[in-house]
Short mmCIF file of N, CA and C in Angstrom, two decimals:
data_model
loop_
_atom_site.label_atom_id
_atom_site.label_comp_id
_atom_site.label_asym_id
_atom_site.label_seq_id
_atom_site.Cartn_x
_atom_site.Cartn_y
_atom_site.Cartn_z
N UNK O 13 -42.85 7.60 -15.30
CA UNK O 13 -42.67 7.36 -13.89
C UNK O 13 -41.40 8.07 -13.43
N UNK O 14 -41.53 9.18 -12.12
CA UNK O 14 -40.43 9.36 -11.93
C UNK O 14 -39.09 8.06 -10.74
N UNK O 15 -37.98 8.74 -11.15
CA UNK O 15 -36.87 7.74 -10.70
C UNK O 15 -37.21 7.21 -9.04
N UNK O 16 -37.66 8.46 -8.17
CA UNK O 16 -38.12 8.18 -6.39
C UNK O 16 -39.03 7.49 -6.36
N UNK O 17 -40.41 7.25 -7.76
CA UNK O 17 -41.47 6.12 -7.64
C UNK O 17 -40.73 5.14 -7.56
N UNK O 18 -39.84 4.65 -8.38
CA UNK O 18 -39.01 3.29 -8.91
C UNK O 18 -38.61 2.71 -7.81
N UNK O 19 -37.79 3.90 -6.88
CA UNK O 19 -36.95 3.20 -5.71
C UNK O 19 -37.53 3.36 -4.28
N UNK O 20 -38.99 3.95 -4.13
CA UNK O 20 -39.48 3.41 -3.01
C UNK O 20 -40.37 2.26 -3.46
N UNK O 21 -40.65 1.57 -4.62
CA UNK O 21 -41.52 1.11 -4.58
C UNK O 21 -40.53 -0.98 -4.28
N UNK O 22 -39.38 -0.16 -4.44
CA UNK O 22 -38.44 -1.50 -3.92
C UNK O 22 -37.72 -1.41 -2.67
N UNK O 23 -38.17 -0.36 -2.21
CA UNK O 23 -37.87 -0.12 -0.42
C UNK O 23 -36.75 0.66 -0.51
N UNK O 24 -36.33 1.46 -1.60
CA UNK O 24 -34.89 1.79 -1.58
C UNK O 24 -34.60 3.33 -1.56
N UNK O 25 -35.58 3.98 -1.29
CA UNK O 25 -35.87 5.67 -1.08
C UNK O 25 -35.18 5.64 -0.10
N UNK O 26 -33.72 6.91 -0.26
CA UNK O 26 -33.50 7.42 0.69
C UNK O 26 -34.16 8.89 0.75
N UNK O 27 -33.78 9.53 2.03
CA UNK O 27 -33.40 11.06 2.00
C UNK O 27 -32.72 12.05 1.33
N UNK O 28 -32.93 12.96 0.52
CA UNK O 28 -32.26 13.94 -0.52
C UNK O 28 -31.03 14.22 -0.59
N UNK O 29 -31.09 14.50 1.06
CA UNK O 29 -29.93 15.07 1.64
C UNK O 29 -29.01 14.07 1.94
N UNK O 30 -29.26 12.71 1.91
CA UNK O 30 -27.95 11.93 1.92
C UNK O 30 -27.70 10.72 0.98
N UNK O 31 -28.02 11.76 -0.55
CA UNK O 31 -27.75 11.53 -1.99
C UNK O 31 -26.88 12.22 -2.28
N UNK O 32 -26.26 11.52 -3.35
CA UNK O 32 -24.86 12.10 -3.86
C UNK O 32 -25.43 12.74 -5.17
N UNK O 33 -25.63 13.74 -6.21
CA UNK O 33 -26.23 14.24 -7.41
C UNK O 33 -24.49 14.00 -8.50
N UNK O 34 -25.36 13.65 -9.22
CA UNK O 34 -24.33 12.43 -10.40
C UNK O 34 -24.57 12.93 -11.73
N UNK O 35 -24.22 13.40 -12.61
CA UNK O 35 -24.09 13.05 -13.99
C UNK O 35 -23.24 12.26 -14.94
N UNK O 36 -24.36 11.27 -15.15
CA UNK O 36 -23.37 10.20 -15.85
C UNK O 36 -22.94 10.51 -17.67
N UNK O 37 -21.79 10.37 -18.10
CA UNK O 37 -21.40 10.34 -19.12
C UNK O 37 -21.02 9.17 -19.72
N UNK O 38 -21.30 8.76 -20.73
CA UNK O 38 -21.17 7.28 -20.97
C UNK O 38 -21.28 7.12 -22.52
N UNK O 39 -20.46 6.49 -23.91
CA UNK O 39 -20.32 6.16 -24.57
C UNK O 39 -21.23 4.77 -25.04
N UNK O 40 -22.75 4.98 -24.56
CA UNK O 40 -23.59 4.16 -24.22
C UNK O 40 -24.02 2.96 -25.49
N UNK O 41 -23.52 3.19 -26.38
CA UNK O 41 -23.69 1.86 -27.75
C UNK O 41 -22.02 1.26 -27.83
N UNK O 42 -21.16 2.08 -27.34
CA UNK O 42 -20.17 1.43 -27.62
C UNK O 42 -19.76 -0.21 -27.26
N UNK O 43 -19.85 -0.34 -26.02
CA UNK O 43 -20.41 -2.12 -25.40
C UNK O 43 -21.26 -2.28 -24.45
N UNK O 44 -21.29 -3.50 -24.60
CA UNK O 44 -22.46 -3.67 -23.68
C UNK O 44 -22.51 -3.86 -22.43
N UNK O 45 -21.82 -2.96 -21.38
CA UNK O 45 -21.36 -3.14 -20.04
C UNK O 45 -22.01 -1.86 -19.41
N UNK O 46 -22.53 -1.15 -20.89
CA UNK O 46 -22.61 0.56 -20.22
C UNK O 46 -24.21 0.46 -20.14
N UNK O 47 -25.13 0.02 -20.83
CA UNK O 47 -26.40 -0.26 -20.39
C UNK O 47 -26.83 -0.85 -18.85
N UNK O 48 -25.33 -1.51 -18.75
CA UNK O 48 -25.67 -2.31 -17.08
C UNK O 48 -25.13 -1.10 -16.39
N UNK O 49 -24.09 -0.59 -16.26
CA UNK O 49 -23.86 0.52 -15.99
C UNK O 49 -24.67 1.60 -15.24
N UNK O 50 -25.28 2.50 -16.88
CA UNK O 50 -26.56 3.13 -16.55
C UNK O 50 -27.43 2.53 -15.35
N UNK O 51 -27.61 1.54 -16.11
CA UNK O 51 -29.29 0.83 -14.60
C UNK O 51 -28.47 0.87 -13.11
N UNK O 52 -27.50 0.72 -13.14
CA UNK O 52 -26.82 0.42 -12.16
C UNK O 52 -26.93 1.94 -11.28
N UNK O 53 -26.40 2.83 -11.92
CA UNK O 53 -26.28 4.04 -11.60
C UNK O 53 -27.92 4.78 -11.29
N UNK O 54 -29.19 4.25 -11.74
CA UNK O 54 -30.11 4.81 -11.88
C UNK O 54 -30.98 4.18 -10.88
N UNK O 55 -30.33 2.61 -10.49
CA UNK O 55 -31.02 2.06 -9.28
C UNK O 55 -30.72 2.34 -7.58
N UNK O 56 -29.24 2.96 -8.23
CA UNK O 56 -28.65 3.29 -6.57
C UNK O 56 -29.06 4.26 -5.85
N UNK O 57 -29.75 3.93 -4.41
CA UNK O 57 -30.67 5.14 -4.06
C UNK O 57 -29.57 6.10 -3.18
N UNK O 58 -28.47 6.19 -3.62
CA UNK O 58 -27.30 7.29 -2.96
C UNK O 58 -27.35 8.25 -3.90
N UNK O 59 -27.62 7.97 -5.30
CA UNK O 59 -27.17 8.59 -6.45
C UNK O 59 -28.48 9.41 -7.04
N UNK O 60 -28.23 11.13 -6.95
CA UNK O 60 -29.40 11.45 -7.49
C UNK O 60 -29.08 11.35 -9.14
N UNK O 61 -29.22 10.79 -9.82
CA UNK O 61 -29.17 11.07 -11.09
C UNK O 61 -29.80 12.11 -11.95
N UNK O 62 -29.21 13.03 -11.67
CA UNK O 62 -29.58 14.44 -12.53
C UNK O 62 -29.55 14.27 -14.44
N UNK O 63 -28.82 13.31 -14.62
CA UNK O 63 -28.78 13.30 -16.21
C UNK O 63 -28.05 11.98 -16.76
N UNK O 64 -27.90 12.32 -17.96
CA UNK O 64 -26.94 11.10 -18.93
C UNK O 64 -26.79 12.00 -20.20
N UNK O 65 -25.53 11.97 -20.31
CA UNK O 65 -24.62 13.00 -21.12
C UNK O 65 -24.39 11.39 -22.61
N UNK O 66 -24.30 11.69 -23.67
CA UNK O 66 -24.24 10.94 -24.82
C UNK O 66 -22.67 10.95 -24.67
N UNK O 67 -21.50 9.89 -25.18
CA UNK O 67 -20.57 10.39 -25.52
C UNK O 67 -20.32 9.71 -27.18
N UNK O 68 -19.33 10.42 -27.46
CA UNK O 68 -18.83 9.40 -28.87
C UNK O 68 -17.65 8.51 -28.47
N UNK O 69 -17.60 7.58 -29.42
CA UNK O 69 -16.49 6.37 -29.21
C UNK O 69 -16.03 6.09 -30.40
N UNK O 70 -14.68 5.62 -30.42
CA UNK O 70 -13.68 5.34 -31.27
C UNK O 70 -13.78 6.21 -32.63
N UNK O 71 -13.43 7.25 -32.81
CA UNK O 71 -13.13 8.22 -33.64
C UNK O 71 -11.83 8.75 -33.21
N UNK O 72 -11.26 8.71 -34.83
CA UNK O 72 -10.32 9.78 -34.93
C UNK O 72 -10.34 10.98 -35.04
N UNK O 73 -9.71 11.67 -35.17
CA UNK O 73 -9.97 13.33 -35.38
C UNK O 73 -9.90 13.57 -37.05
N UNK O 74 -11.59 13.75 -37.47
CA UNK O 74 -11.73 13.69 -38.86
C UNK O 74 -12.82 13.13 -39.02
N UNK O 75 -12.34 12.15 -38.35
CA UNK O 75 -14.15 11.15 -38.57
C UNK O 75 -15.57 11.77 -38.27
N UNK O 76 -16.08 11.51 -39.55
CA UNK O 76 -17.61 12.45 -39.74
C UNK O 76 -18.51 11.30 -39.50
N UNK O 77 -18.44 10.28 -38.13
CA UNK O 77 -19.04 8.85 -37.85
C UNK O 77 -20.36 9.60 -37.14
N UNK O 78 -21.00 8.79 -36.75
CA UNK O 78 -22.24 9.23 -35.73
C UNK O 78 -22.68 8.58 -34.17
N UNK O 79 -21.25 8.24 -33.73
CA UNK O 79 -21.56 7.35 -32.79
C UNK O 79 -21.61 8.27 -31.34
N UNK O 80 -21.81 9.29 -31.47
CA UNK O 80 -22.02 10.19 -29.93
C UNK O 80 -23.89 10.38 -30.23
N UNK O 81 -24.19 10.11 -31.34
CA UNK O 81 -25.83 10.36 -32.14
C UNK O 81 -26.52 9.05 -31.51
N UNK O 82 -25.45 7.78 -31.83
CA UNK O 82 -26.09 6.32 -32.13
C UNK O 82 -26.18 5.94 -29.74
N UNK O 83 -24.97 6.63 -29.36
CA UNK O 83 -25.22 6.61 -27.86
C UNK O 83 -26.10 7.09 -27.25
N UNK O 84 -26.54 8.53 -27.58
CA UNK O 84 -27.54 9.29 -27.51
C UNK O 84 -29.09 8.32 -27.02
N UNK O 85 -29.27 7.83 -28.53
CA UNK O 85 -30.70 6.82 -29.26
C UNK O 85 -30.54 5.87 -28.06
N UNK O 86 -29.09 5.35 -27.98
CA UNK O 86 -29.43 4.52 -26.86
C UNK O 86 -29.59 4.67 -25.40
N UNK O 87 -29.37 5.71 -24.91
CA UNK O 87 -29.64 6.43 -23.57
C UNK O 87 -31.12 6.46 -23.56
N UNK O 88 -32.01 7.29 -24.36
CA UNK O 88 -33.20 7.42 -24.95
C UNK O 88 -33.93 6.00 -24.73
N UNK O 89 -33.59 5.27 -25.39
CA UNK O 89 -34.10 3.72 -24.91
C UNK O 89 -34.17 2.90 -23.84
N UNK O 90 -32.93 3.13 -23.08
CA UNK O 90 -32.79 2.57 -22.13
C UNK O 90 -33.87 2.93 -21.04
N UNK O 91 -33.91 4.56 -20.93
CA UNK O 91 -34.93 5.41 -20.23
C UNK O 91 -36.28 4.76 -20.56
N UNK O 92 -36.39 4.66 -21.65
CA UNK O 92 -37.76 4.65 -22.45
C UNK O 92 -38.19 2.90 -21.35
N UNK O 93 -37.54 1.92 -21.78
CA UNK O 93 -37.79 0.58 -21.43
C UNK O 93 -37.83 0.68 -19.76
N UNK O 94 -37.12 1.70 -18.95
CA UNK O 94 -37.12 1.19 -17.50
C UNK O 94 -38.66 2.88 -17.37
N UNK O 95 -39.40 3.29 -18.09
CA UNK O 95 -40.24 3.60 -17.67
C UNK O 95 -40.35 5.31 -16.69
N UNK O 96 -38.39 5.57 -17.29
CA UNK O 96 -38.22 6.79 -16.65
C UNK O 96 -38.50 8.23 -17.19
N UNK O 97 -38.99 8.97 -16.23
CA UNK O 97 -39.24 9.94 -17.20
C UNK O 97 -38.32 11.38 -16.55
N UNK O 98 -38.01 11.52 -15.86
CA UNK O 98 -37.68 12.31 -14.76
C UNK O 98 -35.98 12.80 -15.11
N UNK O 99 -35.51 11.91 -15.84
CA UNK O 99 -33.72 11.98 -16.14
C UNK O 99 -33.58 11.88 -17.06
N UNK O 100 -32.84 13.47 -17.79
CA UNK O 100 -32.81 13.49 -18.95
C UNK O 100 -31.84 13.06 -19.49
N UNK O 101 -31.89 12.60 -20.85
CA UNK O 101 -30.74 12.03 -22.47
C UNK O 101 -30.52 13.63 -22.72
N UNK O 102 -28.87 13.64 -22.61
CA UNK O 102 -28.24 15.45 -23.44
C UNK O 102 -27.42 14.69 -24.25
N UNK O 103 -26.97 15.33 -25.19
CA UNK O 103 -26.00 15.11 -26.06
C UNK O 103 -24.70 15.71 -25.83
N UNK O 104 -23.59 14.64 -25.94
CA UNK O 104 -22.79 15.60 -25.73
C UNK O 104 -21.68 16.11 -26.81
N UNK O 105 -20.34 16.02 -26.65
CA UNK O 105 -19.55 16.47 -27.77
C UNK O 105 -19.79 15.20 -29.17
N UNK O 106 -19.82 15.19 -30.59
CA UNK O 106 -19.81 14.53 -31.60
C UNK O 106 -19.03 14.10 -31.91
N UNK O 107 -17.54 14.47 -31.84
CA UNK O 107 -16.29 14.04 -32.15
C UNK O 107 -15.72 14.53 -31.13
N UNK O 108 -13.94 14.19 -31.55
CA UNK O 108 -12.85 14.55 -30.69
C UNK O 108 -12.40 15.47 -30.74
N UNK O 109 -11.82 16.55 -29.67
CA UNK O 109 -11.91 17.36 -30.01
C UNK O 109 -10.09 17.70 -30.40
N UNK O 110 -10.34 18.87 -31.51
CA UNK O 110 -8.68 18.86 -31.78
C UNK O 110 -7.68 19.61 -31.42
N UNK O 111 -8.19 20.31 -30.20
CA UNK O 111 -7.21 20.99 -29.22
C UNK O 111 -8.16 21.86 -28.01
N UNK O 112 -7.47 21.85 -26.99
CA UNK O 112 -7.87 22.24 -25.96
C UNK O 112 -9.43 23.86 -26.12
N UNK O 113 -8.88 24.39 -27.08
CA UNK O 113 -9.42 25.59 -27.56
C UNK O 113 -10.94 25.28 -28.53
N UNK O 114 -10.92 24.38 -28.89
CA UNK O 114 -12.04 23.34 -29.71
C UNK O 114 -12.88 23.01 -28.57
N UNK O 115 -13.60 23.15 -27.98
CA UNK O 115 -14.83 22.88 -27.53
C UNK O 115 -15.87 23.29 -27.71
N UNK O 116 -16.80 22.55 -28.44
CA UNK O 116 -17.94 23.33 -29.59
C UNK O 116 -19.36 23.21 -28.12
N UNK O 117 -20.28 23.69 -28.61
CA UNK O 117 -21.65 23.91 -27.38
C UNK O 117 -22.16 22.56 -27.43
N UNK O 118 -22.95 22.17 -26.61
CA UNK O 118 -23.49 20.77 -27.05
C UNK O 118 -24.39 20.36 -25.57
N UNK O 119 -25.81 20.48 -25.28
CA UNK O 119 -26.55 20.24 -24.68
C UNK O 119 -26.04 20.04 -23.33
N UNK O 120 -24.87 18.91 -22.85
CA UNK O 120 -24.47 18.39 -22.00
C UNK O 120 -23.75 19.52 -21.00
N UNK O 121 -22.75 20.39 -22.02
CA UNK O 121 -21.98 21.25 -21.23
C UNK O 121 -22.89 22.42 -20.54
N UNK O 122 -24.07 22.71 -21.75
CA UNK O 122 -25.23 23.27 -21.26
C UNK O 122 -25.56 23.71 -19.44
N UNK O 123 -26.26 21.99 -19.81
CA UNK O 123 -26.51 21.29 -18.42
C UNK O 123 -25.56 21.40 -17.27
N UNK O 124 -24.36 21.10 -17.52
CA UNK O 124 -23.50 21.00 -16.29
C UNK O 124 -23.33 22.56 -15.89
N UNK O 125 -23.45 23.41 -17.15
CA UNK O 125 -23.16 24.77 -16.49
C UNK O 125 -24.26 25.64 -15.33
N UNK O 126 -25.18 25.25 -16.20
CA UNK O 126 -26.64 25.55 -15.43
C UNK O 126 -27.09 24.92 -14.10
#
């Protein structure tokens, strides 16, 4: 289902043109405030939601953890359960990065460039 079925079918379709286009980034397994978050962001009919960027959480610089992977899965789900199909899960950076010059490719930056 796309996201404009969802929100006219609760009276909440606006006009294109007086939507704000959003990409949300969000550390989405880290707690549980960012799932409400997301919906939050995906129900507001100001907000075009063009995407959801994965992030990682609590890593040091070193840590070979998987939690920008494990946010990812959960973006993916969240979509999956509210029935959306229209707004995509990117991945974004895996770790931290260890200096300004360190910014590796990663789906998300992709997206924002394009």
């Amino acid at each position: 289902m796309k996201r404009s079925d969802v929100l006219a079918r609760i009276g909440l379709n606006i006009p294109q043109a007086s939507r704000i286009r959003l990409l949300v980034d969000t550390d989405a397994k880290n707690e549980a405030d960012d799932q409400y978050a997301i919906m939050h962001h995906l129900l507001t009919p100001m907000f075009d939601v063009c995407g959801i960027v994965a992030a990682h959480f609590e890593q040091k610089a070193g840590y070979a953890g998987q939690s920008m992977e494990e946010s990812f899965r959960e973006i993916e789900m969240l979509l999956r359960l509210a029935e959306l199909e229209d707004v995509p899960a990117l991945r974004g950076c895996p770790s931290p990065l260890k200096s300004v010059k360190d910014a590796p490719d990663s789906e998300g930056v992709r997206f924002l460039i394009q």
